[in-house]
Short mmCIF file of C-alpha atoms in Angstrom, two decimals:
data_model
loop_
_atom_site.label_atom_id
_atom_site.label_comp_id
_atom_site.label_asym_id
_atom_site.label_seq_id
_atom_site.Cartn_x
_atom_site.Cartn_y
_atom_site.Cartn_z
CA MET A 9 -48.09 230.38 107.30
CA THR A 10 -47.88 231.13 103.57
CA ASP A 11 -48.01 234.65 102.14
CA GLU A 12 -51.42 233.89 100.71
CA THR A 13 -52.83 232.73 104.07
CA ILE A 14 -51.53 235.91 105.71
CA LEU A 15 -53.06 238.05 102.97
CA ILE A 16 -56.43 236.29 103.35
CA GLU A 17 -56.38 236.83 107.11
CA GLN A 18 -55.61 240.50 106.59
CA LEU A 19 -58.41 240.77 104.04
CA LYS A 20 -60.86 239.28 106.52
CA ASN A 21 -59.75 241.58 109.34
CA VAL A 22 -61.64 244.89 109.29
CA GLN A 23 -58.59 246.81 110.53
CA THR A 24 -56.20 245.53 107.87
CA LYS A 25 -58.69 244.96 105.07
CA GLU A 26 -58.16 248.15 103.10
CA LYS A 27 -54.36 247.94 103.03
CA ALA A 28 -54.50 244.22 102.16
CA PHE A 29 -57.01 244.89 99.43
CA ARG A 30 -54.74 247.51 97.89
CA ASP A 31 -51.93 244.91 97.89
CA LEU A 32 -54.26 242.36 96.36
CA ILE A 33 -55.16 244.71 93.49
CA SER A 34 -51.48 245.49 92.84
CA LEU A 35 -50.67 241.82 92.82
CA TYR A 36 -53.36 240.60 90.44
CA LYS A 37 -54.57 243.60 88.42
CA GLU A 38 -52.55 242.85 85.31
CA ARG A 39 -53.24 239.12 85.16
CA LEU A 40 -56.96 239.61 85.68
CA TYR A 41 -57.03 242.50 83.23
CA TRP A 42 -55.63 240.36 80.41
CA HIS A 43 -57.88 237.44 81.29
CA ILE A 44 -60.97 239.67 81.09
CA ARG A 45 -59.72 241.52 78.01
CA LYS A 46 -59.55 238.30 76.03
CA ILE A 47 -63.22 237.66 76.79
CA VAL A 48 -64.80 241.12 76.47
CA ILE A 49 -62.30 242.40 73.84
CA SER A 50 -62.56 246.19 74.27
CA HIS A 51 -60.40 248.05 76.78
CA ASP A 52 -63.24 250.18 78.18
CA ASP A 53 -65.43 247.16 78.82
CA THR A 54 -62.48 245.34 80.39
CA ASP A 55 -61.92 248.29 82.73
CA ASP A 56 -65.57 248.10 83.91
CA VAL A 57 -65.48 244.35 84.41
CA LEU A 58 -62.09 244.44 86.19
CA GLN A 59 -63.32 247.04 88.67
CA ASN A 60 -66.54 245.09 89.28
CA THR A 61 -64.48 241.95 89.83
CA PHE A 62 -62.35 243.55 92.53
CA ILE A 63 -65.41 245.10 94.16
CA LYS A 64 -67.07 241.66 94.30
CA VAL A 65 -63.87 240.21 95.78
CA PHE A 66 -63.83 242.94 98.43
CA LYS A 67 -67.48 242.41 99.36
CA ASN A 68 -67.38 238.62 99.37
CA ILE A 69 -63.96 237.88 100.83
CA ASN A 70 -65.56 236.56 104.02
CA GLN A 71 -67.27 233.87 101.97
CA PHE A 72 -63.95 232.64 100.58
CA ASN A 73 -63.53 229.25 102.25
CA GLN A 74 -59.96 228.55 101.06
CA LYS A 75 -60.93 225.29 99.36
CA SER A 76 -59.11 226.67 96.33
CA LYS A 77 -56.29 229.17 95.91
CA LEU A 78 -57.22 232.83 96.29
CA PHE A 79 -56.11 233.48 92.73
CA SER A 80 -58.32 230.69 91.35
CA TRP A 81 -61.27 232.12 93.27
CA MET A 82 -60.65 235.59 91.84
CA TYR A 83 -60.15 234.20 88.35
CA ARG A 84 -63.49 232.45 88.66
CA ILE A 85 -65.21 235.67 89.73
CA ALA A 86 -63.58 237.54 86.84
CA THR A 87 -64.71 234.85 84.41
CA ASN A 88 -68.28 234.97 85.72
CA GLU A 89 -68.35 238.76 85.60
CA SER A 90 -67.07 238.74 82.02
CA ILE A 91 -69.65 236.19 80.91
CA THR A 92 -72.47 238.10 82.61
CA PHE A 93 -71.26 241.30 80.95
CA ILE A 94 -71.13 239.72 77.49
CA ASN A 95 -74.55 238.10 78.01
CA LYS A 96 -76.08 241.47 78.88
CA LYS A 97 -74.47 243.17 75.89
CA ALA A 98 -75.60 240.38 73.56
CA LYS A 99 -79.11 240.63 74.94
CA LEU A 100 -79.20 244.37 74.34
CA SER A 101 -78.04 243.81 70.76
CA ASN A 102 -80.68 241.10 70.37
CA VAL A 103 -78.17 238.45 69.25
CA ASP A 104 -76.81 235.34 70.95
CA ILE A 105 -73.52 235.48 72.82
CA SER A 106 -71.56 233.68 70.12
CA ASN A 107 -72.72 236.04 67.34
CA TYR A 108 -72.07 239.01 69.58
CA GLN A 109 -68.46 237.97 70.22
CA GLN A 110 -67.84 237.34 66.53
CA LYS A 111 -69.27 240.79 65.79
CA LEU A 112 -66.97 242.32 68.43
CA THR A 113 -63.91 240.57 67.05
CA SER A 114 -64.70 241.64 63.50
CA THR A 115 -64.14 245.26 64.55
CA ILE A 116 -60.91 244.90 66.52
CA ALA A 117 -58.76 245.74 63.51
CA ASN A 118 -60.03 249.34 63.93
CA ASP A 119 -59.43 249.36 67.68
CA ASP A 120 -56.67 251.79 68.77
CA PHE A 121 -55.68 249.30 71.43
CA PHE A 122 -55.19 246.42 69.05
CA THR A 123 -51.79 246.38 67.41
CA GLY A 124 -51.68 242.78 66.34
CA ASP A 125 -50.57 241.71 62.89
CA GLU A 126 -52.70 239.83 60.40
CA ILE A 127 -52.10 236.38 61.87
CA GLN A 128 -52.91 237.62 65.38
CA LEU A 129 -56.14 239.08 64.03
CA ILE A 130 -57.02 235.78 62.36
CA LEU A 131 -56.27 233.96 65.61
CA GLN A 132 -58.62 236.26 67.56
CA LYS A 133 -61.33 235.71 64.96
CA ALA A 134 -60.78 231.97 65.16
CA ILE A 135 -61.09 232.07 68.97
CA ALA A 136 -64.35 234.02 68.64
CA THR A 137 -65.89 231.12 66.70
CA LEU A 138 -65.29 228.66 69.56
CA PRO A 139 -68.02 227.64 72.01
CA LYS A 140 -67.83 229.53 75.32
CA ARG A 141 -66.07 226.85 77.37
CA GLN A 142 -63.53 225.96 74.68
CA LYS A 143 -62.76 229.66 74.32
CA LEU A 144 -62.11 230.03 78.05
CA VAL A 145 -59.98 226.89 78.20
CA PHE A 146 -57.95 227.90 75.14
CA ASN A 147 -57.23 231.42 76.44
CA MET A 148 -56.26 230.18 79.89
CA LYS A 149 -54.05 227.37 78.62
CA TYR A 150 -52.47 228.96 75.57
CA PHE A 151 -52.05 232.64 76.49
CA ASP A 152 -52.15 232.61 80.30
CA GLU A 153 -50.17 229.36 80.42
CA LEU A 154 -52.17 228.04 83.36
CA LYS A 155 -51.82 224.39 84.26
CA TYR A 156 -54.75 222.05 83.69
CA ASN A 157 -55.21 221.55 87.43
CA GLU A 158 -55.37 225.33 87.91
CA ILE A 159 -57.97 225.69 85.14
CA SER A 160 -59.81 222.76 86.66
CA GLU A 161 -60.05 224.67 89.97
CA ILE A 162 -61.27 227.82 88.24
CA LEU A 163 -63.86 226.24 85.97
CA GLU A 164 -64.72 223.36 88.30
CA THR A 165 -64.26 220.85 85.48
CA SER A 166 -62.22 217.65 85.40
CA VAL A 167 -58.71 217.75 83.94
CA GLY A 168 -59.68 215.09 81.37
CA ALA A 169 -62.61 217.18 80.10
CA LEU A 170 -60.35 220.25 79.91
CA LYS A 171 -57.75 218.39 77.86
CA ALA A 172 -60.43 217.27 75.44
CA SER A 173 -61.85 220.83 75.22
CA TYR A 174 -58.39 222.24 74.55
CA PHE A 175 -57.67 219.65 71.88
CA HIS A 176 -60.95 220.39 70.07
CA ALA A 177 -60.33 224.14 70.35
CA VAL A 178 -56.83 223.87 68.88
CA LYS A 179 -58.09 221.69 66.03
CA LYS A 180 -60.86 224.16 65.17
CA ILE A 181 -58.46 227.11 65.32
CA GLU A 182 -55.95 225.38 63.11
CA LYS A 183 -58.68 224.60 60.56
CA TYR A 184 -59.90 228.22 60.67
CA ILE A 185 -56.38 229.62 60.19
CA LYS A 186 -55.74 227.25 57.29
CA THR A 187 -58.90 228.34 55.48
CA LYS A 188 -58.02 232.02 55.96
CA THR A 189 -54.38 231.81 54.99
CA ASN A 190 -54.53 229.43 52.02
CA MET B 9 -36.14 177.33 77.24
CA GLY B 10 -39.14 179.33 75.93
CA LYS B 11 -40.95 178.70 79.17
CA GLU B 12 -38.00 180.07 81.17
CA ILE B 13 -37.91 183.31 79.14
CA LYS B 14 -41.65 183.73 79.58
CA ASN B 15 -41.29 183.27 83.35
CA SER B 16 -38.47 185.82 83.60
CA ILE B 17 -40.51 188.42 81.63
CA GLU B 18 -43.40 187.87 84.01
CA ASP B 19 -40.99 188.38 86.96
CA ILE B 20 -39.76 191.70 85.53
CA SER B 21 -43.27 192.98 84.89
CA LYS B 22 -44.20 192.16 88.48
CA LYS B 23 -41.44 194.42 89.83
CA LYS B 24 -42.72 197.79 90.97
CA THR B 25 -40.73 201.02 90.67
CA GLY B 26 -42.81 202.91 93.21
CA PHE B 27 -43.58 205.59 90.63
CA SER B 28 -47.17 206.37 89.76
CA ILE B 29 -48.96 208.64 87.31
CA PRO B 30 -52.06 210.80 87.79
CA PRO B 31 -55.31 208.98 87.01
CA ASN B 32 -56.33 209.24 83.33
CA TYR B 33 -52.94 210.73 82.40
CA LEU B 34 -52.37 208.29 79.55
CA HIS B 35 -56.01 208.51 78.52
CA ASN B 36 -55.66 212.02 77.00
CA LEU B 37 -51.99 211.94 76.10
CA GLU B 38 -52.55 211.62 72.35
CA ASP B 39 -54.80 214.70 72.35
CA THR B 40 -52.37 216.66 74.50
CA ILE B 41 -49.42 215.97 72.21
CA ALA B 42 -51.45 216.57 69.04
CA ALA B 43 -52.63 219.94 70.41
CA LYS B 44 -49.04 220.83 71.31
CA LEU B 45 -47.91 220.16 67.74
CA LEU B 46 -50.76 222.11 66.15
CA GLU B 47 -50.36 225.16 68.38
CA GLU B 48 -46.74 225.63 67.26
CA ASN B 49 -48.11 227.48 64.22
CA PHE B 50 -50.15 229.95 66.27
CA PRO B 51 -48.88 233.44 67.21
CA THR B 52 -47.88 233.72 70.87
CA GLU B 53 -49.23 237.24 71.48
CA THR B 54 -52.87 238.38 71.49
CA GLY B 55 -52.20 241.72 69.81
CA PHE B 56 -54.22 243.60 72.45
CA GLU B 57 -52.63 246.73 73.93
CA VAL B 58 -53.29 248.85 77.00
CA SER B 59 -52.15 252.42 77.69
CA ASP B 60 -48.89 252.66 79.67
CA THR B 61 -50.52 254.59 82.51
CA TYR B 62 -53.65 252.48 82.92
CA PHE B 63 -52.37 250.32 85.78
CA ASN B 64 -50.69 253.21 87.63
CA ASN B 65 -53.58 254.36 89.79
CA LEU B 66 -56.05 251.52 89.42
CA GLU B 67 -55.87 250.76 93.17
CA GLU B 68 -57.09 254.28 94.04
CA ILE B 69 -59.94 254.14 91.53
CA ILE B 70 -61.22 250.80 92.84
CA LEU B 71 -60.77 251.71 96.51
CA ALA B 72 -62.69 254.95 95.90
CA LYS B 73 -65.55 252.92 94.45
CA VAL B 74 -65.50 250.50 97.36
CA SER B 75 -65.54 253.39 99.87
CA SER B 76 -68.49 255.07 98.16
CA ASP B 77 -70.31 251.74 98.07
CA LYS B 78 -69.85 251.36 101.82
CA ASN B 79 -72.16 254.35 102.44
CA GLU B 80 -74.87 252.89 100.30
CA ILE B 81 -74.77 249.16 100.61
CA LYS B 82 -77.44 247.49 98.54
CA VAL B 83 -77.53 243.77 99.08
CA ILE B 84 -79.85 241.85 96.81
CA SER B 85 -79.79 238.24 97.78
CA PHE B 86 -80.56 235.37 95.46
CA LYS B 87 -83.69 234.65 97.48
CA VAL B 88 -84.88 238.26 97.26
CA LYS B 89 -84.43 238.22 93.47
CA VAL B 90 -86.55 235.12 93.18
CA LEU B 91 -89.16 236.60 95.53
CA LYS B 92 -89.24 239.76 93.41
CA MET B 93 -90.46 237.66 90.50
CA ILE B 94 -93.54 236.52 92.43
CA PRO B 95 -95.50 239.84 92.12
CA ILE B 96 -94.74 239.91 88.36
CA ILE B 97 -96.06 236.39 87.95
CA ALA B 98 -99.08 237.24 90.16
CA ALA B 99 -99.80 240.39 88.12
CA ALA B 100 -99.58 238.42 84.88
CA SER B 101 -101.99 235.82 86.29
CA ILE B 102 -104.50 238.52 87.32
CA ILE B 103 -104.34 240.13 83.84
CA LEU B 104 -104.85 236.73 82.28
CA PHE B 105 -107.78 235.99 84.63
CA ILE B 106 -109.47 239.32 83.90
CA GLY B 107 -108.78 238.92 80.20
CA LEU B 108 -110.28 235.46 80.10
CA ASN B 109 -113.34 236.58 82.10
CA SER B 110 -113.91 239.64 79.91
CA PHE B 111 -113.41 238.07 76.53
CA VAL B 112 -113.87 234.37 76.89
CA PHE B 113 -115.95 233.37 79.94
CA LYS B 114 -118.36 236.34 80.05
CA THR B 115 -121.28 234.62 78.35
CA THR B 116 -123.46 232.20 80.20
CA GLU B 117 -123.26 229.62 77.45
CA ALA B 118 -120.74 226.87 77.82
CA ILE B 119 -117.91 227.91 75.52
CA THR B 120 -115.40 225.54 74.09
CA ILE B 121 -112.29 226.46 72.17
CA ASP B 122 -113.98 225.18 69.02
CA SER B 123 -116.96 227.49 69.45
CA LEU B 124 -114.77 230.60 69.32
CA SER B 125 -114.29 232.25 65.97
CA ASP B 126 -110.80 232.53 64.55
CA ASP B 127 -111.17 236.31 64.60
CA ASP B 128 -111.90 236.29 68.36
CA LEU B 129 -108.88 234.13 69.01
CA ALA B 130 -106.70 236.32 66.80
CA ILE B 131 -107.84 239.47 68.62
CA TRP B 132 -107.26 237.89 72.02
CA LEU B 133 -103.78 236.73 71.03
CA ASP B 134 -102.99 240.15 69.53
CA TYR B 135 -103.74 241.85 72.82
CA ASN B 136 -102.55 239.26 75.28
CA THR B 137 -99.49 237.57 73.88
CA PHE B 138 -96.19 238.32 75.55
CA THR B 139 -93.24 238.48 73.20
CA THR B 140 -89.78 237.41 74.30
CA ASN B 141 -88.86 241.10 74.27
CA ASP B 142 -91.65 241.89 76.76
CA ILE B 143 -90.34 239.19 79.06
CA ALA B 144 -86.75 240.38 78.55
CA LEU B 145 -87.76 243.96 79.44
CA VAL B 146 -89.40 242.83 82.67
CA LEU B 147 -86.36 240.71 83.53
CA GLU B 148 -83.83 243.41 82.58
CA ASP B 149 -83.03 244.42 86.16
CA ASP B 150 -83.71 241.08 87.74
CA ILE B 151 -81.57 238.86 85.58
CA LEU B 152 -79.43 236.54 87.64
CA GLU B 153 -75.73 236.97 87.21
CA GLU B 154 -73.24 234.10 87.05
CA ASN B 155 -71.72 235.26 90.34
CA ASP B 156 -75.13 235.23 92.08
CA PHE B 157 -74.94 231.46 91.92
CA TYR B 158 -71.27 231.44 92.90
CA PHE B 159 -71.76 233.53 96.02
CA SER B 160 -75.08 232.09 97.15
CA THR B 161 -74.53 229.68 99.97
CA ILE B 162 -77.19 227.01 100.00
CA LYS B 163 -77.14 224.89 103.13
CA ASP B 164 -77.19 221.10 102.84
CA ILE B 165 -80.37 220.97 104.91
CA THR B 166 -82.11 223.29 102.38
CA ILE B 167 -81.11 221.02 99.50
CA GLU B 168 -82.22 217.98 101.48
CA ASP B 169 -85.61 219.58 102.21
CA TYR B 170 -86.02 220.47 98.54
CA ILE B 171 -85.27 216.92 97.44
CA ASN B 172 -87.53 215.45 100.12
CA ASN B 173 -90.41 217.70 99.09
CA SER B 174 -90.04 217.29 95.36
CA SER B 175 -92.10 214.41 94.02
CA TYR B 176 -89.89 214.16 90.92
CA TYR B 177 -86.80 213.47 92.99
CA ILE B 178 -88.67 211.17 95.37
CA ASP B 179 -89.65 209.07 92.32
CA LEU B 180 -86.00 209.00 91.27
CA LEU B 181 -84.87 207.98 94.75
CA ASN B 182 -87.51 205.25 94.83
CA GLU B 183 -86.26 203.95 91.52
CA ILE B 184 -82.74 203.76 92.93
CA ASP B 185 -84.03 201.81 95.93
#
């Protein structure tokens, strides 16, 4: 039995659930944090979404059917939570999700928890201009260095479509960076 | 001579190595390599920071939330959310019905849309039109989240029943036949 299978069994067992859940948080908190952070941008919002993600994992672990890896399942939940969060925020601000994210990114230079240099700032602004799916694919492939088949499991999209999305995203980012740096 | 060379090339190409590649691998290879070349100019870090202590006691914070949630479990199923919309739709229909009866159908004469004055129509629309904001306000607490779809387990039999009872899909199935 693999470590993951054991962990899942412990998570589904009422007597071992709490201890296993603590281990699960320790194991994945940083990776999920950075995944969410790249979508919702601010630290405080990321903290909210991360906690909600783990709570959803805790409550729905019995529904996990092991057709995918546990990590992919959690990544998917984190992605969905982040998108829901951004949608709600955009709705409250009365703008569409794409405008909202561009607005968010335009203020990160003043964020205490953003220490990137000028080119990193331009890159974040370029990412904010991408359509939702291209943005997700780019972040997962470029920064998180996930493999296409892993992203495919998380987003339930074919590898071919992901490769095309990534290629278009990279091309748009390169064009954006060129216009801002020339 | 030429024929012999041609035959030997055909023989070589018939030989199999036993290796195989994932389906569609070569299909996207140009894009994959082009993306790889372009991304060499991008910075490798996001620039985002997090306080050094943030991850230290995250487990406790989340477990505390889970424990407090256990005492007050509120499960709102997908079905319940949809059912919650029914009274709103019913209320809107009743308001519309009363509105139409009060302002439009009250007289005994047969009224057509052409017989109504522009002013009457303008007044009715002023008082009875729902803006997208009104709808958004009603939906504020009932909006479906991405994960509602992810966690909802719809049985095959339910899908089958839906398809069997939906005339649109029956037409489609008939067309396939």
